[in-house]
Coordinates of C-alpha atoms in Angstrom, one line a residue:
Chain A
M20 CA -26.4 21.4 18.6
P21 CA -27.2 23.8 15.7
F22 CA -26.0 22.8 12.3
K23 CA -24.0 26.1 11.9
V24 CA -22.0 25.3 15.1
I25 CA -21.4 21.7 13.9
A26 CA -20.2 23.0 10.5
F27 CA -17.8 25.5 12.2
I28 CA -16.3 22.9 14.5
S29 CA -15.9 20.4 11.6
L30 CA -14.1 23.0 9.5
F31 CA -12.0 24.2 12.4
S32 CA -10.9 20.6 13.1
A33 CA -10.0 20.1 9.4
Y34 CA -8.0 23.3 9.6
G35 CA -6.1 22.0 12.7
L36 CA -5.3 18.7 11.0
F37 CA -4.2 20.4 7.8
S38 CA -2.0 22.8 9.8
L39 CA -0.3 19.8 11.5
Y40 CA 0.3 18.2 8.1
V41 CA 1.9 21.4 6.9
Y42 CA 4.1 21.7 10.0
T43 CA 5.3 18.1 9.6
T44 CA 5.1 15.8 6.5
G45 CA 3.9 18.5 4.1
T46 CA 7.2 20.4 4.5
D47 CA 9.5 17.5 5.3
T48 CA 10.4 17.3 1.6
L49 CA 14.2 17.6 1.6
K50 CA 15.8 14.5 0.1
S51 CA 18.8 14.9 2.2
P52 CA 18.9 17.4 5.1
V53 CA 20.6 20.6 4.1
E54 CA 22.5 21.5 7.2
A55 CA 21.8 24.9 8.7
T56 CA 25.3 25.6 9.9
A57 CA 26.2 28.3 12.4
E58 CA 27.3 30.5 9.5
V59 CA 24.0 29.9 7.7
I60 CA 22.0 30.9 10.8
E61 CA 24.2 34.0 11.3
G62 CA 23.6 34.8 7.6
K63 CA 19.9 34.5 8.0
E64 CA 19.9 36.7 11.1
L65 CA 21.8 39.3 9.2
F66 CA 19.4 39.0 6.3
Q67 CA 16.6 39.8 8.6
K68 CA 18.4 42.5 10.6
K69 CA 19.2 44.5 7.4
N70 CA 15.6 43.9 6.2
C71 CA 16.8 42.6 2.8
I72 CA 13.3 41.2 2.3
A73 CA 12.1 44.8 1.7
C74 CA 13.8 44.7 -1.7
H75 CA 14.4 41.0 -2.5
Q76 CA 12.2 37.9 -2.6
V77 CA 12.9 34.5 -1.3
F78 CA 10.5 31.8 -2.6
G79 CA 8.3 34.7 -3.8
L80 CA 8.1 36.5 -0.4
G81 CA 9.4 40.0 -0.4
G82 CA 9.8 43.2 -2.3
Y83 CA 10.3 43.8 -6.1
I84 CA 12.9 46.6 -6.4
G85 CA 15.7 44.0 -6.4
P86 CA 16.0 40.5 -8.0
E87 CA 14.6 37.2 -6.5
L88 CA 17.3 35.5 -4.5
T89 CA 16.2 31.9 -4.2
N90 CA 18.6 30.6 -6.9
T91 CA 20.6 33.6 -7.7
I92 CA 23.8 32.2 -6.3
S93 CA 23.8 29.3 -8.8
E94 CA 22.7 31.3 -11.9
P95 CA 25.1 31.1 -14.8
G96 CA 27.6 34.0 -14.8
K97 CA 26.9 34.8 -11.2
G98 CA 28.0 32.9 -8.1
K99 CA 30.0 33.7 -5.0
G100 CA 32.3 36.3 -6.5
Y101 CA 29.5 38.2 -8.1
A102 CA 27.5 38.2 -4.8
K103 CA 30.5 39.3 -2.9
A104 CA 31.2 42.2 -5.2
L105 CA 27.6 43.4 -4.9
L106 CA 27.6 43.0 -1.1
S107 CA 30.9 44.9 -0.7
A108 CA 30.2 47.9 -2.8
G109 CA 26.4 48.1 -3.4
L110 CA 24.9 49.0 -6.7
N111 CA 22.4 51.7 -7.8
K112 CA 19.5 51.1 -5.4
M113 CA 21.4 48.5 -3.4
P114 CA 23.0 50.4 -0.4
N115 CA 26.6 49.8 0.6
Y116 CA 26.2 48.3 4.1
H117 CA 29.9 48.2 4.7
F118 CA 29.7 44.5 5.6
T119 CA 32.8 42.8 7.1
E120 CA 34.4 39.8 5.3
Q121 CA 32.8 37.5 7.9
E122 CA 29.3 39.0 7.4
M123 CA 29.6 38.7 3.6
N124 CA 30.6 35.0 4.0
C125 CA 27.6 34.4 6.3
L126 CA 25.2 36.0 3.8
I127 CA 26.6 34.0 1.0
S128 CA 26.3 30.8 3.0
Y129 CA 22.7 31.6 3.6
L130 CA 22.0 32.2 -0.1
E131 CA 23.7 28.9 -0.8
F132 CA 21.6 27.2 1.8
I133 CA 18.4 28.5 0.2
D134 CA 19.6 27.5 -3.2
R135 CA 20.5 23.9 -2.1
S136 CA 17.3 23.5 -0.2
S137 CA 15.2 24.5 -3.1
K138 CA 16.9 21.9 -5.3
A139 CA 17.0 19.1 -2.7
C140 CA 13.4 18.0 -2.6
K141 CA 11.9 14.5 -2.9
Chain B
M253 CA -25.9 68.4 14.4
M254 CA -24.6 65.5 16.4
S255 CA -26.0 62.4 17.9
S256 CA -25.8 62.1 21.7
D257 CA -22.9 59.6 22.1
K258 CA -20.0 62.0 21.5
K259 CA -17.4 59.9 23.2
H260 CA -18.0 56.7 21.4
P261 CA -14.7 54.7 21.2
G262 CA -15.5 53.6 17.6
L263 CA -15.2 57.2 16.4
L264 CA -11.7 57.6 18.0
F265 CA -10.6 54.3 16.5
I266 CA -11.7 55.4 13.0
T267 CA -10.0 58.8 13.3
V268 CA -6.7 57.2 14.5
G269 CA -7.1 54.7 11.6
L270 CA -7.5 57.4 9.0
L271 CA -4.5 59.3 10.4
L272 CA -2.5 56.1 10.0
L273 CA -3.8 55.8 6.4
L274 CA -2.5 59.3 5.6
L275 CA 0.9 58.7 7.2
G276 CA 1.1 55.3 5.4
T277 CA 0.1 56.8 2.1
T278 CA 2.8 59.4 2.4
F279 CA 5.5 56.8 2.9
G280 CA 4.0 54.8 0.1
L281 CA 4.2 57.8 -2.2
I282 CA 7.9 58.3 -1.3
G283 CA 8.5 54.6 -1.9
G284 CA 6.8 54.7 -5.3
L285 CA 8.9 57.6 -6.4
Q286 CA 12.1 55.8 -5.1
Y287 CA 11.0 52.8 -7.2
V288 CA 11.2 54.8 -10.4
G289 CA 13.9 57.4 -9.5
D290 CA 17.4 56.4 -8.5
N291 CA 18.2 58.7 -5.6
F292 CA 14.9 60.3 -4.4
L293 CA 15.4 60.9 -0.7
S294 CA 17.6 57.8 -0.5
D295 CA 20.1 59.3 1.9
L296 CA 17.5 60.5 4.3
L297 CA 15.0 57.7 4.0
P298 CA 16.1 54.7 1.9
F299 CA 13.6 52.3 0.3
Y300 CA 14.3 49.5 2.8
K301 CA 12.8 51.9 5.4
T302 CA 9.9 53.5 3.4
R303 CA 8.5 50.1 2.3
P304 CA 8.0 48.6 5.8
L305 CA 6.7 52.0 7.1
H306 CA 4.2 52.0 4.3
V307 CA 3.1 48.4 4.7
F308 CA 2.9 48.5 8.5
L309 CA 0.9 51.8 8.6
I310 CA -1.5 50.7 5.9
T311 CA -2.1 47.4 7.6
A312 CA -2.6 49.3 10.9
F313 CA -5.1 51.6 9.2
I314 CA -7.1 48.5 8.0
I315 CA -7.1 46.9 11.4
V316 CA -7.8 50.0 13.5
T317 CA -10.5 51.3 11.2
A318 CA -12.2 47.9 10.9
S319 CA -12.0 47.4 14.7
G320 CA -13.6 50.9 15.2
G321 CA -16.5 49.8 12.9
V322 CA -17.0 46.6 14.9
Y323 CA -17.0 48.5 18.2
Y324 CA -19.4 51.1 16.9
Y325 CA -21.9 48.5 15.5
L326 CA -21.6 46.3 18.6
N327 CA -22.3 49.2 20.8
T328 CA -25.3 50.1 18.7
L329 CA -26.6 46.6 19.1
H330 CA -25.7 46.2 22.8
P331 CA -25.3 49.6 24.3
N332 CA -24.0 50.8 27.7
I333 CA -21.2 48.3 28.6
S334 CA -18.8 50.6 30.3
S335 CA -16.1 48.0 30.9
V336 CA -16.0 47.3 27.2
R337 CA -15.5 51.1 26.5
K338 CA -12.7 51.3 29.0
N339 CA -10.9 48.2 27.6
A340 CA -11.3 49.6 24.1
G341 CA -9.6 52.7 25.2
I342 CA -6.7 50.7 26.6
Q343 CA -6.5 48.7 23.4
L344 CA -6.3 51.8 21.2
F345 CA -3.8 53.4 23.5
L346 CA -1.5 50.3 23.5
F347 CA -1.8 49.9 19.8
T348 CA -1.0 53.5 19.1
L349 CA 1.9 53.5 21.4
T350 CA 3.3 50.3 19.8
T351 CA 2.8 51.9 16.4
L352 CA 4.8 54.9 17.4
I353 CA 7.6 52.6 18.7
I354 CA 7.6 50.6 15.5
V355 CA 7.8 53.8 13.4
V356 CA 10.8 54.9 15.4
C357 CA 12.4 51.5 15.0
F358 CA 12.0 51.6 11.3
L359 CA 13.3 55.1 11.0
D360 CA 16.3 54.0 13.1
G361 CA 16.9 51.0 10.9
T362 CA 16.0 48.4 13.6
F363 CA 14.2 45.5 12.0
G364 CA 12.9 42.0 12.6
G365 CA 13.1 41.5 8.9
R366 CA 10.1 39.2 8.3
E367 CA 8.0 40.0 5.3
Y368 CA 5.0 42.2 6.3
L369 CA 6.0 41.9 10.0
E370 CA 9.3 43.7 9.7
Y371 CA 9.3 45.1 13.2
P372 CA 11.4 43.6 16.0
P373 CA 9.6 40.4 17.2
V374 CA 9.3 41.7 20.8
L375 CA 6.8 44.3 19.6
A376 CA 4.4 41.5 18.5
L377 CA 3.6 41.0 22.2
P378 CA 1.7 44.3 22.8
I379 CA -0.1 43.8 19.4
L380 CA -1.2 40.4 20.5
I381 CA -2.4 41.8 23.8
C382 CA -4.5 44.3 21.9
W383 CA -6.2 41.5 20.0
I384 CA -6.8 39.6 23.2
I385 CA -8.5 42.7 24.6
F386 CA -10.6 43.0 21.5
A387 CA -11.6 39.3 21.8
I388 CA -12.6 39.7 25.4
N389 CA -14.6 42.8 24.6
Y390 CA -16.3 41.0 21.7
L391 CA -17.2 38.0 24.0
K392 CA -18.4 40.3 26.8
T393 CA -20.6 42.3 24.4
I394 CA -22.3 39.4 22.7
R395 CA -23.0 37.5 25.9
G396 CA -26.6 36.2 25.6
V397 CA -26.7 36.3 21.8
K398 CA -28.2 33.1 20.3
F399 CA -25.8 32.1 17.5
K400 CA -28.5 29.8 16.0
T401 CA -30.4 32.8 14.9
A402 CA -27.8 35.6 15.0
P403 CA -27.1 37.5 11.8
I404 CA -24.0 36.8 9.7
Y405 CA -22.0 39.8 11.0
Y406 CA -21.7 38.4 14.5
W407 CA -20.2 35.2 13.0
M408 CA -17.9 37.2 10.7
W409 CA -16.6 39.5 13.4
G410 CA -16.0 36.6 15.8
T411 CA -14.2 34.6 13.1
G412 CA -12.1 37.5 12.1
I413 CA -10.9 38.1 15.7
L414 CA -10.3 34.4 16.4
F415 CA -8.3 33.7 13.2
F416 CA -6.3 36.9 13.4
I417 CA -5.0 35.7 16.8
I418 CA -4.3 32.2 15.6
T419 CA -2.5 33.3 12.4
Y420 CA -0.6 36.0 14.2
L421 CA 0.7 33.5 16.7
E422 CA 1.5 31.1 13.7
S423 CA 3.5 33.8 12.0
Y424 CA 6.0 33.7 14.9
L425 CA 6.5 29.9 14.8
W426 CA 9.8 30.8 13.0
M427 CA 11.2 31.7 16.4
F428 CA 11.5 27.9 17.1
P429 CA 14.5 26.2 15.4
Y430 CA 12.2 23.3 14.2
F431 CA 10.5 25.8 11.9
R432 CA 13.4 28.2 11.3
D433 CA 16.1 25.8 10.3
N434 CA 14.1 24.1 7.5
I435 CA 13.7 26.8 4.9
V436 CA 10.8 25.0 3.1
R437 CA 8.9 24.7 6.4
D438 CA 9.7 28.3 7.4
V439 CA 8.6 29.9 4.1
T440 CA 5.5 27.6 3.8
V441 CA 4.3 28.4 7.3
Q442 CA 5.0 32.1 6.8
W443 CA 2.9 32.1 3.6
K444 CA 0.2 30.1 5.3
S445 CA -0.1 32.5 8.3
L446 CA 0.0 35.7 6.2
G447 CA -2.5 34.4 3.6
S448 CA -5.0 33.4 6.3
M449 CA -4.4 36.6 8.3
V450 CA -5.6 38.6 5.3
G451 CA -8.7 36.4 5.3
A452 CA -9.2 37.2 9.0
W453 CA -9.2 40.9 8.6
N454 CA -11.4 40.5 5.5
M455 CA -14.0 38.8 7.8
L456 CA -14.0 41.9 10.1
I457 CA -14.5 44.2 7.1
Y458 CA -17.1 42.1 5.2
G459 CA -19.0 41.6 8.5
S460 CA -19.3 45.4 8.8
G461 CA -20.3 45.5 5.0
F462 CA -23.2 43.2 5.8
Y463 CA -24.2 45.3 8.8
I464 CA -24.4 48.5 6.7
M465 CA -26.3 46.7 3.9
E466 CA -28.9 45.5 6.4
K467 CA -29.3 49.0 7.9
I468 CA -29.5 50.8 4.6
S469 CA -31.9 48.4 2.9
G470 CA -34.0 47.8 6.1
N471 CA -34.0 44.1 5.0
E472 CA -33.0 41.9 7.9
K473 CA -33.5 38.6 6.1
T474 CA -30.3 38.7 3.9
A475 CA -28.0 38.6 7.0
R476 CA -29.8 35.5 8.3
A477 CA -30.5 33.6 5.1
P478 CA -29.2 30.1 4.7
L479 CA -27.6 31.0 1.4
T480 CA -25.6 33.8 3.1
F481 CA -24.4 31.3 5.7
F482 CA -23.5 28.8 3.0
F483 CA -21.3 31.5 1.4
Y484 CA -19.8 32.4 4.8
F485 CA -18.7 28.8 5.4
L486 CA -17.3 28.7 1.8
G487 CA -15.4 31.9 2.6
L488 CA -14.1 30.4 5.9
T489 CA -12.9 27.4 3.9
N490 CA -11.0 29.7 1.7
L491 CA -9.5 31.5 4.6
M492 CA -8.2 28.2 6.0
F493 CA -7.0 26.5 2.9
N494 CA -6.6 28.7 -0.2
W495 CA -3.3 30.4 0.9
G496 CA -1.4 27.7 -1.0
H497 CA -1.8 29.4 -4.4
H498 CA 1.0 31.7 -3.2
T499 CA 3.4 28.8 -2.7
Y500 CA 3.4 27.0 -6.1
I501 CA 7.1 27.7 -6.4
V502 CA 7.9 26.4 -2.8
P503 CA 9.1 22.8 -3.0
H504 CA 6.7 21.4 -0.3
S505 CA 4.3 18.5 -0.7
P506 CA 2.1 18.7 -3.9
A507 CA -0.9 17.9 -1.6
I508 CA -0.7 21.5 -0.3
K509 CA -0.7 22.9 -3.9
Y510 CA -3.6 20.6 -4.9
T511 CA -5.6 21.6 -1.9
A512 CA -5.2 25.3 -2.7
Y513 CA -6.0 24.8 -6.3
I514 CA -9.2 22.8 -5.6
I515 CA -10.4 25.2 -3.0
S516 CA -9.5 28.1 -5.3
M517 CA -10.3 31.7 -4.7
T518 CA -14.1 32.0 -4.4
E519 CA -14.3 34.4 -1.5
L520 CA -14.6 37.5 -3.6
L521 CA -17.2 35.9 -5.8
I522 CA -19.2 35.1 -2.7
L523 CA -19.3 38.7 -1.5
G524 CA -20.0 40.1 -5.0
N525 CA -22.9 37.8 -5.4
I526 CA -24.4 38.9 -2.1
I527 CA -23.8 42.6 -2.5
L528 CA -25.4 42.5 -6.0
G529 CA -28.4 40.7 -4.7
W530 CA -28.8 43.2 -1.9
R531 CA -28.5 46.2 -4.2
R532 CA -31.3 45.0 -6.4
S533 CA -33.6 45.1 -3.4
L534 CA -33.0 48.7 -2.6
T535 CA -35.6 51.4 -3.4
N536 CA -34.4 54.5 -5.1
A537 CA -35.2 56.6 -2.1
Q538 CA -33.1 54.5 0.2
K539 CA -30.3 54.7 -2.3
N540 CA -30.3 58.5 -2.2
F541 CA -30.5 58.7 1.5
S542 CA -27.3 56.8 2.1
N543 CA -25.7 57.8 -1.1
I544 CA -22.0 58.0 0.0
P545 CA -21.7 54.6 1.7
Y546 CA -23.7 53.1 -1.2
R547 CA -21.3 54.6 -3.7
F548 CA -18.3 53.1 -2.0
L549 CA -20.0 49.7 -1.8
S550 CA -20.8 49.9 -5.5
A551 CA -17.1 50.7 -6.2
S552 CA -16.1 47.7 -4.1
D553 CA -18.4 45.6 -6.3
L554 CA -16.4 46.5 -9.4
W555 CA -13.1 45.8 -7.7
I556 CA -14.4 42.5 -6.5
F557 CA -15.1 41.4 -10.1
L558 CA -11.8 42.7 -11.5
N559 CA -9.8 41.0 -8.7
L560 CA -11.8 37.9 -8.9
I561 CA -10.9 37.5 -12.6
L562 CA -7.3 38.1 -11.8
A563 CA -7.3 35.8 -8.7
I564 CA -8.8 32.9 -10.7
T565 CA -6.4 33.4 -13.6
I566 CA -3.2 33.5 -11.4
S567 CA -4.4 30.4 -9.4
I568 CA -4.0 28.3 -12.6
P569 CA -0.5 26.8 -12.2
A570 CA 0.5 27.3 -15.8
V571 CA -0.3 31.1 -15.5
N572 CA 1.1 31.3 -11.9
K573 CA 4.5 30.2 -13.3
Y574 CA 4.6 33.5 -15.2
S575 CA 2.8 35.8 -12.8
H576 CA 4.4 34.8 -9.5
G577 CA 7.2 37.1 -8.3
T578 CA 6.1 39.8 -10.8
H579 CA 4.1 43.0 -10.4
I580 CA 0.9 41.0 -11.2
T581 CA 1.0 39.8 -7.6
V582 CA 1.3 43.4 -6.4
A583 CA -1.7 44.4 -8.6
H584 CA -3.7 41.6 -6.9
A585 CA -2.7 42.8 -3.5
M586 CA -3.3 46.5 -4.2
G587 CA -6.6 45.8 -5.9
A588 CA -7.8 43.9 -2.8
T589 CA -6.5 46.3 -0.2
I590 CA -7.4 49.6 -1.9
G591 CA -10.2 48.5 -4.2
I592 CA -12.0 46.2 -1.9
N593 CA -10.9 46.7 1.8
T594 CA -10.5 50.5 1.6
M595 CA -13.7 51.0 -0.3
I596 CA -15.8 49.0 2.2
L597 CA -14.0 50.7 5.1
F598 CA -14.9 54.2 3.6
A599 CA -18.5 53.0 3.2
S600 CA -18.4 52.0 6.9
V601 CA -16.6 55.3 8.0
Y602 CA -19.1 57.5 6.1
Y603 CA -22.1 55.4 7.3
I604 CA -21.0 55.9 10.9
F605 CA -19.9 59.6 10.6
S606 CA -23.0 60.6 8.7
T607 CA -25.1 58.9 11.4
H608 CA -23.2 60.6 14.1
Y609 CA -22.4 64.0 12.5
T610 CA -25.3 64.4 10.2
E611 CA -23.9 67.5 8.4
I612 CA -20.6 65.9 7.2
T613 CA -21.8 64.6 3.8
E614 CA -23.5 67.9 2.9
R615 CA -20.6 70.1 4.1
Y616 CA -17.9 68.1 2.2
K617 CA -20.1 66.9 -0.7
K618 CA -17.7 68.1 -3.5
Q619 CA -14.6 67.0 -1.7
I620 CA -15.9 63.5 -1.2
H621 CA -17.2 63.4 -4.8
Y622 CA -13.8 64.4 -6.3
G623 CA -11.9 62.2 -3.8
F624 CA -14.0 59.2 -4.8
W625 CA -13.4 59.6 -8.6
I626 CA -9.8 60.5 -8.3
L627 CA -9.1 57.5 -6.1
N628 CA -10.9 55.0 -8.4
I629 CA -9.6 56.3 -11.7
S630 CA -6.0 56.5 -10.3
L631 CA -6.4 53.0 -8.9
F632 CA -7.5 51.6 -12.3
L633 CA -4.4 53.1 -13.9
F634 CA -2.2 51.9 -11.1
W635 CA -3.6 48.4 -11.3
T636 CA -3.4 48.2 -15.1
S637 CA 0.2 49.5 -15.2
L638 CA 1.3 46.8 -12.6
L639 CA -0.5 44.1 -14.7
I640 CA 1.3 45.1 -17.9
A641 CA 4.7 45.5 -16.1
G642 CA 4.2 42.1 -14.5
F643 CA 3.2 40.4 -17.8
I644 CA 6.4 41.8 -19.6
K645 CA 8.6 40.8 -16.6
G646 CA 7.2 37.3 -16.3
R647 CA 7.4 36.6 -20.1
E648 CA 11.0 37.8 -20.3
A649 CA 12.2 36.0 -17.2
I650 CA 10.4 32.6 -17.8
E651 CA 10.8 32.3 -21.5
G652 CA 14.5 32.9 -21.2
S653 CA 14.6 35.8 -23.7
N654 CA 16.1 37.9 -20.9
S655 CA 17.3 36.9 -17.5
N656 CA 19.1 40.1 -16.6
F657 CA 17.1 41.8 -13.9
R658 CA 18.3 45.3 -14.7
E659 CA 17.4 45.0 -18.4
I660 CA 14.0 43.7 -17.6
M661 CA 13.4 46.6 -15.3
E662 CA 14.5 48.9 -18.0
H663 CA 12.0 47.4 -20.4
I664 CA 9.1 48.0 -18.0
K665 CA 10.2 51.5 -16.7
H666 CA 7.5 53.4 -18.6
W667 CA 4.8 51.3 -17.0
L668 CA 6.4 51.8 -13.6
H669 CA 6.4 55.6 -14.3
L670 CA 2.6 55.3 -14.9
F671 CA 2.3 53.3 -11.7
A672 CA 4.1 56.0 -9.7
G673 CA 2.0 58.8 -11.3
A674 CA -1.2 56.9 -10.5
G675 CA 0.1 56.5 -7.0
I676 CA 0.1 60.3 -6.6
G677 CA -3.5 60.3 -7.8
I678 CA -4.4 57.6 -5.2
S679 CA -2.8 59.6 -2.5
I680 CA -4.7 62.8 -3.5
G681 CA -8.0 60.8 -3.5
L682 CA -7.3 59.2 -0.1
F683 CA -6.4 62.6 1.5
L684 CA -9.6 64.2 0.0
L685 CA -11.7 61.4 1.5
A686 CA -10.0 61.0 4.9
L687 CA -9.6 64.7 5.8
P688 CA -13.3 65.6 6.1
V689 CA -13.7 62.8 8.7
I690 CA -10.7 63.8 10.7
R691 CA -11.6 67.5 10.6
T692 CA -15.2 66.7 11.7
F693 CA -14.0 64.6 14.6
F694 CA -11.6 67.2 15.9
A695 CA -14.1 70.1 15.4
A696 CA -16.7 68.2 17.4
R697 CA -14.1 67.5 20.2
K698 CA -13.2 71.2 20.3
E699 CA -16.9 72.1 20.5
T700 CA -17.4 69.6 23.3
M701 CA -14.4 71.0 25.3
N702 CA -15.7 74.6 24.9

């Protein structure tokens, strides 16, 4: 078998093994599982449905017109009330989506989930 | 004057690709003006719609134009496979139809909401089918090619197609709760798939770059040299493992970070080294003959070096802490997609069109000349303003002198105004360069019909 083909197969195998590592042990880093409750899952779905990622980042992924949201819910001077005020009325470039109370609670639960997960690693 | 093969599918791919570029650039221009102005068109077309429209259409431009190049070059190497032409037509029709549906979804506010893949997930299926058709066509065309002695571009095109399919499938693993419900896993796998996906389309583009180099220089040795293959495998290693430098802030295993750091970003250095070596071997006469493609390849050289310096710098964890999540990352992405990908694609487009419609470069000489310089000068201003804005934002956010997002944005607003102004220049340059190709294609079509 030509050396080039052997080199390709070897690299491809290493890529497969590394991918498996990333899918399992490499990302199994939470000290204690942070539960994705029904409310969190609904919040995440809403986050995607409204395309929040176009303006905000989570763990560095997303747009730059709004602030990074990974730990924003636990930042001093912010928190649930601050987030709820923004979600209910919008601000400058942040549109008012006319969220219901339930929707706002779900989004806040999702933000808390991200925040807790980022801090709960081994 | 035209060459004989007027209905070559590669030409249609390229024309569609350039139309997508113009549409994507228009939405990018609107998005840029919304970035610096409070209410520009915000009622009609808010930023959360213009950004995905821009990102998707520009990505579609890169993919369709690069695929068109591969089809054209493969057909030149292995002509007269009618089933491949038919399948290519189906592929382009399906992709264009899906693109139109995605544009309508975005305008309607219907999103899937995943970064870069913001369309509803069900629309990933026709896109995947397009890539499978592309893979089948590639395999059908190269049947009988001996890979032991085949030039590098066969390897690069095959690798690009294979890894695009793998990474595209990987980017939808979030549909399974095992991936979706663990935020660390979800974000890591998303970064992994997207990072490698960019490497996959780079393989398609760089493969065409090698093909053009070979044809212009008349030197067939470079594309078969052991050193070229050594760099190809190094590039492939980067495609597979270097995505991790995007994820230093994600709390996954340190082994992922160390792997990315060790592998580092050497892919751009690899290509720069080879292009420079090739350029030295050209005679002046050959340079003049293929002046336009040569000029774009030379510009890509410059952007490779600038982006290489930036890429290595932001791969250092101590620097990455400041640069990540700032406009420096955007500068890196824009430098790569416009400075490198688009320049090589325009080299490929003008190489193909000047071969096919020999009068194009003479008829539009001035327009191409101005377009080239306006694009490159504007891109430099665009890139520099993003770097400076990112540096200020990173310093204020990390050093704790200011954590108020709005105040930070206020401090960098002048640089963002420069960024938006340079964006207008980039748009003008791209229009000047794309329109001659589109007009030539449709004029030839009209002539054929008459």
